[in-house]
CSV table of C-alpha atoms in Angstrom, one decimal:
chain,number,residue,atom,x,y,z
C,1,UNK,CA,291.6,183.6,17.1
C,2,UNK,CA,289.8,180.5,17.5
C,3,UNK,CA,286.5,178.6,18.3
C,4,UNK,CA,285.5,174.6,17.6
C,5,UNK,CA,282.0,173.6,18.0
C,6,UNK,CA,281.0,172.9,21.7
C,7,UNK,CA,278.2,172.9,23.3
C,8,UNK,CA,279.9,174.4,26.2
C,9,UNK,CA,279.7,177.4,27.0
C,10,UNK,CA,282.1,180.6,25.5
C,11,UNK,CA,285.3,182.5,27.1
C,12,UNK,CA,285.7,186.1,26.0
C,13,UNK,CA,289.3,187.8,27.4
C,14,UNK,CA,289.2,191.2,27.4
C,15,UNK,CA,292.2,193.5,28.1
C,16,UNK,CA,293.4,196.6,27.3
C,17,UNK,CA,296.8,194.9,26.5
C,18,UNK,CA,296.2,193.3,23.4
C,19,UNK,CA,299.4,191.3,24.1
C,20,UNK,CA,297.7,190.5,28.4
C,21,UNK,CA,294.4,188.7,25.8
C,22,UNK,CA,296.4,186.8,23.6
C,23,UNK,CA,298.5,185.3,26.6
C,24,UNK,CA,295.7,185.0,28.9
C,25,UNK,CA,294.8,182.9,25.6
C,26,UNK,CA,297.7,181.1,25.3
C,27,UNK,CA,297.1,179.7,29.3
C,28,UNK,CA,293.7,179.1,28.9
C,29,UNK,CA,294.1,177.0,25.7
C,30,UNK,CA,297.3,175.4,27.1
C,31,UNK,CA,294.6,174.0,30.3
C,32,UNK,CA,291.8,172.8,28.9
C,33,UNK,CA,292.5,173.0,25.2
C,34,UNK,CA,290.0,173.5,22.5
C,35,UNK,CA,287.3,172.2,24.4
C,36,UNK,CA,285.3,175.8,25.0
C,37,UNK,CA,284.9,177.9,22.8
C,38,UNK,CA,287.6,181.0,23.1
C,39,UNK,CA,288.0,184.9,21.6
C,40,UNK,CA,290.2,187.0,23.2
C,41,UNK,CA,290.3,191.1,22.2
C,42,UNK,CA,292.8,194.3,23.7
C,43,UNK,CA,293.3,197.6,22.8
C,44,UNK,CA,292.0,200.1,20.8
C,45,UNK,CA,291.0,200.8,17.3
C,46,UNK,CA,293.9,203.1,16.8
C,47,UNK,CA,295.6,199.7,18.3
C,48,UNK,CA,296.8,201.5,21.2
C,49,UNK,CA,296.1,200.1,25.2
C,50,UNK,CA,292.6,200.7,25.6
C,51,UNK,CA,288.9,198.7,24.8
C,52,UNK,CA,286.5,198.6,22.7
C,53,UNK,CA,283.3,197.6,22.3
C,54,UNK,CA,283.2,196.5,18.2
C,55,UNK,CA,286.4,194.4,19.5
C,56,UNK,CA,284.1,192.8,22.1
C,57,UNK,CA,281.3,192.0,19.9
C,58,UNK,CA,283.8,190.6,17.6
C,59,UNK,CA,285.4,188.3,20.0
C,60,UNK,CA,282.0,187.5,21.7
C,61,UNK,CA,280.7,186.4,18.0
C,62,UNK,CA,283.7,184.1,17.7
C,63,UNK,CA,283.4,182.4,21.2
C,64,UNK,CA,279.4,182.2,20.9
C,65,UNK,CA,277.7,179.2,22.1
C,66,UNK,CA,274.8,178.5,23.1
C,67,UNK,CA,275.2,177.6,26.0
C,68,UNK,CA,276.5,181.6,27.1
C,69,UNK,CA,279.3,183.2,27.5
C,70,UNK,CA,281.7,184.2,30.1
C,71,UNK,CA,283.9,187.6,29.8
C,72,UNK,CA,286.6,188.1,31.9
C,73,UNK,CA,288.1,191.7,31.6
C,74,UNK,CA,291.3,193.4,33.6
C,75,UNK,CA,290.4,197.2,34.3
C,76,UNK,CA,287.4,199.4,34.6
C,77,UNK,CA,286.7,200.6,31.0
C,78,UNK,CA,287.7,197.0,29.9
C,79,UNK,CA,284.5,195.9,32.1
C,80,UNK,CA,282.2,199.4,31.3
C,81,UNK,CA,283.3,198.4,27.5
C,82,UNK,CA,281.8,195.3,27.9
C,83,UNK,CA,278.8,195.6,29.7
C,84,UNK,CA,277.9,198.3,27.3
C,85,UNK,CA,278.8,195.0,23.8
C,86,UNK,CA,276.7,192.8,25.9
C,87,UNK,CA,273.2,195.8,25.7
C,88,UNK,CA,274.3,196.2,21.8
C,89,UNK,CA,273.4,192.4,21.7
C,90,UNK,CA,270.1,191.0,19.5
C,91,UNK,CA,267.7,190.9,22.7
C,92,UNK,CA,268.1,186.7,22.8
C,93,UNK,CA,271.4,186.5,23.2
C,94,UNK,CA,271.8,189.4,26.2
C,95,UNK,CA,270.7,187.3,28.9
C,96,UNK,CA,273.5,184.2,28.2
C,97,UNK,CA,276.1,186.4,27.6
C,98,UNK,CA,278.0,187.6,31.9
C,99,UNK,CA,280.8,189.3,32.3
C,100,UNK,CA,283.0,188.2,36.2
C,101,UNK,CA,284.9,189.9,38.6
C,102,UNK,CA,287.0,188.5,38.3
C,103,UNK,CA,291.1,188.7,37.7
C,104,UNK,CA,291.9,188.4,34.3
C,105,UNK,CA,294.2,185.7,33.6
C,106,UNK,CA,293.2,183.2,36.6
C,107,UNK,CA,289.4,184.0,36.0
C,108,UNK,CA,290.3,182.9,32.7
C,109,UNK,CA,292.2,179.5,33.5
C,110,UNK,CA,289.3,178.7,36.4
C,111,UNK,CA,285.6,180.1,34.4
C,112,UNK,CA,287.8,177.6,31.1
C,113,UNK,CA,288.1,175.1,33.1
C,114,UNK,CA,284.5,175.1,35.0
C,115,UNK,CA,283.2,175.3,31.1
C,116,UNK,CA,284.8,172.4,29.9
C,117,UNK,CA,283.5,169.7,31.9
C,118,UNK,CA,280.1,170.8,30.8
C,119,UNK,CA,279.1,173.2,33.8
C,120,UNK,CA,276.9,175.9,32.7
C,121,UNK,CA,277.2,179.6,32.2
C,122,UNK,CA,275.9,180.8,36.2
C,123,UNK,CA,278.1,178.1,37.3
C,124,UNK,CA,281.1,179.1,35.2
C,125,UNK,CA,280.9,182.6,36.5
C,126,UNK,CA,280.5,181.7,39.8
C,127,UNK,CA,284.0,179.5,39.8
C,128,UNK,CA,285.9,182.3,38.1
C,129,UNK,CA,283.7,184.6,40.7
C,130,UNK,CA,284.9,182.6,43.8
C,131,UNK,CA,288.4,182.6,43.0
C,132,UNK,CA,288.9,186.3,43.6
C,133,UNK,CA,286.9,186.5,47.3
L,1,UNK,CA,262.7,224.9,20.9
L,2,UNK,CA,263.0,224.3,17.1
L,3,UNK,CA,265.7,222.1,15.8
L,4,UNK,CA,265.6,222.8,12.5
L,5,UNK,CA,267.8,220.9,10.3
L,6,UNK,CA,271.2,224.3,10.4
L,7,UNK,CA,270.3,224.0,14.0
L,8,UNK,CA,271.1,220.3,14.4
L,9,UNK,CA,274.4,221.0,12.1
L,10,UNK,CA,275.3,223.5,14.2
L,11,UNK,CA,275.4,221.8,17.3
L,12,UNK,CA,276.9,219.0,16.8
L,13,UNK,CA,279.5,220.5,14.6
L,14,UNK,CA,279.9,223.2,17.8
L,15,UNK,CA,280.3,220.6,20.2
L,16,UNK,CA,282.6,218.7,18.4
L,17,UNK,CA,285.0,221.6,17.2
L,18,UNK,CA,284.8,222.5,21.0
L,19,UNK,CA,285.8,219.5,22.2
L,20,UNK,CA,288.8,217.9,19.3
L,21,UNK,CA,289.9,221.9,19.5
L,22,UNK,CA,290.6,220.8,23.5
L,23,UNK,CA,292.1,217.9,23.0
L,24,UNK,CA,295.5,218.7,24.5
L,25,UNK,CA,293.8,219.9,26.9
L,26,UNK,CA,292.0,216.5,28.1
L,27,UNK,CA,295.1,214.5,27.8
L,28,UNK,CA,296.8,216.6,30.1
L,29,UNK,CA,294.4,216.8,32.7
L,30,UNK,CA,294.3,212.6,32.1
L,31,UNK,CA,297.7,211.8,32.3
L,32,UNK,CA,297.7,213.2,36.0
L,33,UNK,CA,295.2,211.2,37.5
L,34,UNK,CA,294.2,208.6,34.7
L,35,UNK,CA,296.3,206.9,31.6
L,36,UNK,CA,296.6,209.6,29.3
L,37,UNK,CA,294.0,208.4,26.6
L,38,UNK,CA,291.2,210.8,26.9
L,39,UNK,CA,291.9,213.8,25.1
L,40,UNK,CA,292.9,211.3,21.8
L,41,UNK,CA,289.7,209.3,22.9
L,42,UNK,CA,287.4,211.6,22.6
L,43,UNK,CA,288.7,213.6,19.8
L,44,UNK,CA,288.7,210.3,18.0
L,45,UNK,CA,285.4,210.0,18.7
L,46,UNK,CA,284.2,213.3,18.0
L,47,UNK,CA,286.0,213.0,14.3
L,48,UNK,CA,283.6,210.4,13.9
L,49,UNK,CA,281.0,212.2,14.4
L,50,UNK,CA,281.3,215.0,12.2
L,51,UNK,CA,281.9,212.6,9.5
L,52,UNK,CA,278.4,211.6,9.4
L,53,UNK,CA,277.5,215.5,8.5
L,54,UNK,CA,275.5,217.0,6.6
L,55,UNK,CA,273.5,213.8,6.5
L,56,UNK,CA,273.3,213.3,9.8
L,57,UNK,CA,271.3,216.3,11.1
L,58,UNK,CA,269.3,215.1,8.3
L,59,UNK,CA,267.5,212.7,10.5
L,60,UNK,CA,265.5,212.7,13.5
L,61,UNK,CA,266.1,214.2,16.8
L,62,UNK,CA,265.8,211.0,18.3
L,63,UNK,CA,267.9,209.4,16.1
L,64,UNK,CA,270.9,211.8,15.4
L,65,UNK,CA,271.6,211.5,19.1
L,66,UNK,CA,270.8,207.9,18.9
L,67,UNK,CA,273.5,207.6,16.0
L,68,UNK,CA,276.2,210.6,18.2
L,69,UNK,CA,275.8,207.9,21.3
L,70,UNK,CA,277.0,204.7,19.0
L,71,UNK,CA,279.5,206.4,16.8
L,72,UNK,CA,281.6,207.4,20.5
L,73,UNK,CA,280.4,204.6,21.9
L,74,UNK,CA,281.8,202.5,19.1
L,75,UNK,CA,285.1,204.7,18.6
L,76,UNK,CA,286.1,206.0,21.9
L,77,UNK,CA,287.4,203.2,24.1
L,78,UNK,CA,288.2,203.9,27.2
L,79,UNK,CA,285.7,204.0,29.8
L,80,UNK,CA,284.2,207.6,28.1
L,81,UNK,CA,282.9,205.9,25.4
L,82,UNK,CA,280.3,204.2,27.1
L,83,UNK,CA,279.6,206.2,29.0
L,84,UNK,CA,279.3,209.4,27.2
L,85,UNK,CA,277.7,207.5,24.4
L,86,UNK,CA,275.0,205.8,27.4
L,87,UNK,CA,273.5,210.2,27.8
L,88,UNK,CA,273.3,211.1,23.8
L,89,UNK,CA,272.0,207.0,22.9
L,90,UNK,CA,269.3,207.5,26.2
L,91,UNK,CA,268.0,211.8,25.7
L,92,UNK,CA,268.0,210.3,21.5
L,93,UNK,CA,265.7,208.3,23.4
L,94,UNK,CA,263.6,210.3,26.2
L,95,UNK,CA,263.3,213.1,23.8
L,96,UNK,CA,260.3,215.2,21.3
L,97,UNK,CA,261.0,215.6,17.7
L,98,UNK,CA,260.4,219.6,19.3
L,99,UNK,CA,261.7,219.4,23.1
L,100,UNK,CA,260.7,222.4,25.0
L,101,UNK,CA,262.4,222.7,28.3
L,102,UNK,CA,259.9,220.4,30.0
L,103,UNK,CA,260.9,217.9,27.4
L,104,UNK,CA,264.6,218.3,27.9
L,105,UNK,CA,263.9,218.0,32.0
L,106,UNK,CA,262.6,215.0,32.1
L,107,UNK,CA,265.2,213.6,29.4
L,108,UNK,CA,268.8,214.9,30.9
L,109,UNK,CA,267.8,213.3,33.8
L,110,UNK,CA,266.7,209.5,31.9
L,111,UNK,CA,270.3,210.4,30.5
L,112,UNK,CA,271.7,211.3,33.5
L,113,UNK,CA,270.5,208.1,35.7
L,114,UNK,CA,271.8,205.4,32.8
L,115,UNK,CA,275.1,206.6,32.9
L,116,UNK,CA,274.8,206.5,36.5
L,117,UNK,CA,273.8,202.6,36.0
L,118,UNK,CA,276.6,201.9,33.7
L,119,UNK,CA,278.7,203.6,35.4
L,120,UNK,CA,277.4,201.9,38.5
L,121,UNK,CA,278.1,205.7,40.3
L,122,UNK,CA,276.6,209.0,41.1
L,123,UNK,CA,278.2,212.7,41.6
L,124,UNK,CA,280.8,213.0,44.5
L,125,UNK,CA,282.7,210.5,43.3
L,126,UNK,CA,285.1,213.0,40.8
L,127,UNK,CA,283.1,211.8,37.0
L,128,UNK,CA,281.5,213.4,34.8
L,129,UNK,CA,278.3,212.9,36.7
L,130,UNK,CA,279.6,216.3,38.7
L,131,UNK,CA,278.8,217.7,36.1
L,132,UNK,CA,275.8,216.2,34.3
L,133,UNK,CA,274.1,216.5,37.7
L,134,UNK,CA,274.4,220.0,38.7
L,135,UNK,CA,273.7,221.3,35.0
L,136,UNK,CA,271.2,219.4,34.5
L,137,UNK,CA,269.7,221.2,38.8
L,138,UNK,CA,270.2,224.2,36.8
L,139,UNK,CA,268.0,223.2,33.4
L,140,UNK,CA,265.1,221.7,35.7
L,141,UNK,CA,265.3,225.4,37.8
L,142,UNK,CA,265.0,227.3,34.6
L,143,UNK,CA,268.5,228.6,34.2
L,144,UNK,CA,268.9,230.6,30.4
L,145,UNK,CA,272.2,228.9,28.7
L,146,UNK,CA,274.5,231.8,30.8
L,147,UNK,CA,273.4,230.2,33.7
L,148,UNK,CA,273.4,226.7,32.6
L,149,UNK,CA,277.5,227.2,30.6
L,150,UNK,CA,278.6,228.8,33.6
L,151,UNK,CA,277.2,226.4,36.0
L,152,UNK,CA,279.2,223.5,33.4
L,153,UNK,CA,282.6,225.0,34.3
L,154,UNK,CA,282.0,225.8,37.6
L,155,UNK,CA,281.0,222.2,38.0
L,156,UNK,CA,284.4,221.0,36.3
L,157,UNK,CA,286.4,223.3,39.0
L,158,UNK,CA,285.0,221.6,41.0
L,159,UNK,CA,286.3,218.0,40.6
L,160,UNK,CA,289.8,219.4,41.4
L,161,UNK,CA,289.6,218.9,45.3
L,162,UNK,CA,287.5,216.1,45.1
L,163,UNK,CA,288.8,212.5,45.7
L,164,UNK,CA,288.5,209.2,42.5
L,165,UNK,CA,286.6,206.5,43.9
L,166,UNK,CA,285.3,205.2,40.8
L,167,UNK,CA,287.5,205.0,37.4
L,168,UNK,CA,291.3,205.1,36.8
L,169,UNK,CA,292.3,207.9,38.7
L,170,UNK,CA,290.5,206.4,42.3
L,171,UNK,CA,293.3,203.1,41.7
L,172,UNK,CA,295.5,207.3,42.8
L,173,UNK,CA,293.4,207.0,45.9
L,174,UNK,CA,295.0,211.0,47.5
L,175,UNK,CA,296.6,212.0,44.9
L,176,UNK,CA,293.8,212.1,42.3
L,177,UNK,CA,292.9,215.8,45.1
L,178,UNK,CA,294.3,218.3,43.0
L,179,UNK,CA,293.4,217.7,39.7
L,180,UNK,CA,290.2,218.0,38.0
L,181,UNK,CA,288.2,215.2,36.4
L,182,UNK,CA,289.1,215.0,32.4
L,183,UNK,CA,285.7,213.7,31.6
L,184,UNK,CA,284.1,216.0,33.7
L,185,UNK,CA,285.9,218.7,31.9
L,186,UNK,CA,284.4,217.1,28.7
L,187,UNK,CA,281.4,217.0,29.4
L,188,UNK,CA,281.2,220.8,30.3
L,189,UNK,CA,283.2,221.6,27.0
L,190,UNK,CA,280.3,220.1,25.2
L,191,UNK,CA,277.4,221.3,27.4
L,192,UNK,CA,279.0,224.9,26.6
L,193,UNK,CA,279.4,225.1,23.3
L,194,UNK,CA,275.6,222.8,22.8
L,195,UNK,CA,273.9,226.1,24.4
L,196,UNK,CA,276.3,228.7,23.2
L,197,UNK,CA,275.2,227.6,20.3
L,198,UNK,CA,271.2,227.4,20.9
L,199,UNK,CA,271.1,230.6,22.4
L,200,UNK,CA,272.5,232.0,18.9
L,201,UNK,CA,270.5,230.0,16.9
L,202,UNK,CA,267.3,231.3,19.7
L,203,UNK,CA,268.2,234.9,19.3
L,204,UNK,CA,269.1,234.9,15.1
């Protein structure tokens, strides 16, 4: 995980599989380089398939940007755990993190591309979700 | 109802041990219609809760429930961690220190609504809400411990013919029919352990 300082919206990738999360992050890096803060997390706390709130909170911290953070998730638990993580953030950060309703790989690439141009959090989320629609 | 320190400790221990003892059964249910990790996940979460005893029982009831909720959220994973964790956290927020039944009725209603919001779900979709909602109704109607525990068991059984609308089992469509919802079973175990312990303490 790495996140250079950037004013752009950050991207967090959450998958049940750390390999999928890491692979999706690789694809994002290939597309947009280091223009956006990026972090990924995958697996349960024992390293098996699953998602965990602590890992998601850490990823949000890593990809934090004053412009906000867009989270891309795969299956149900990833979404539920991500929403839980957002609620557990300090109040001043809560409104600046969104979970996108988009496929994790395609959504992450499109969201990051949009973010790399300096778009707002709302625009980043919209782009990721429009792809799915 | 006075929940002294000893009662609180017994209550938490009974709930955790009920889930841990049935971990294999829960995993078996989840293997049929989910991803097969429910038993392991719940066991990990409640082992973490057990590890915070006996200190946990020194906390006021609200703090104790919130700590249980947070521990489950952080340790269980899956969708169950946030759902069951939210229930305990919200219950903690809503309960006064020495709750009477009316307080419990109000607090469980609030906690159930929070679970509905977290899962964007409602009763009838083959989830833990199919146990929480009817059991809460028995509590509100004045049912005793036996009636509450019996309804929890029956409600979990009633998820067997249901079609899953939310959660991983919903991917299976009609193949989700004929299996008990693992989350419903977990919650029925927790409720059974809780009311049995409280009843025993009240009569002792």
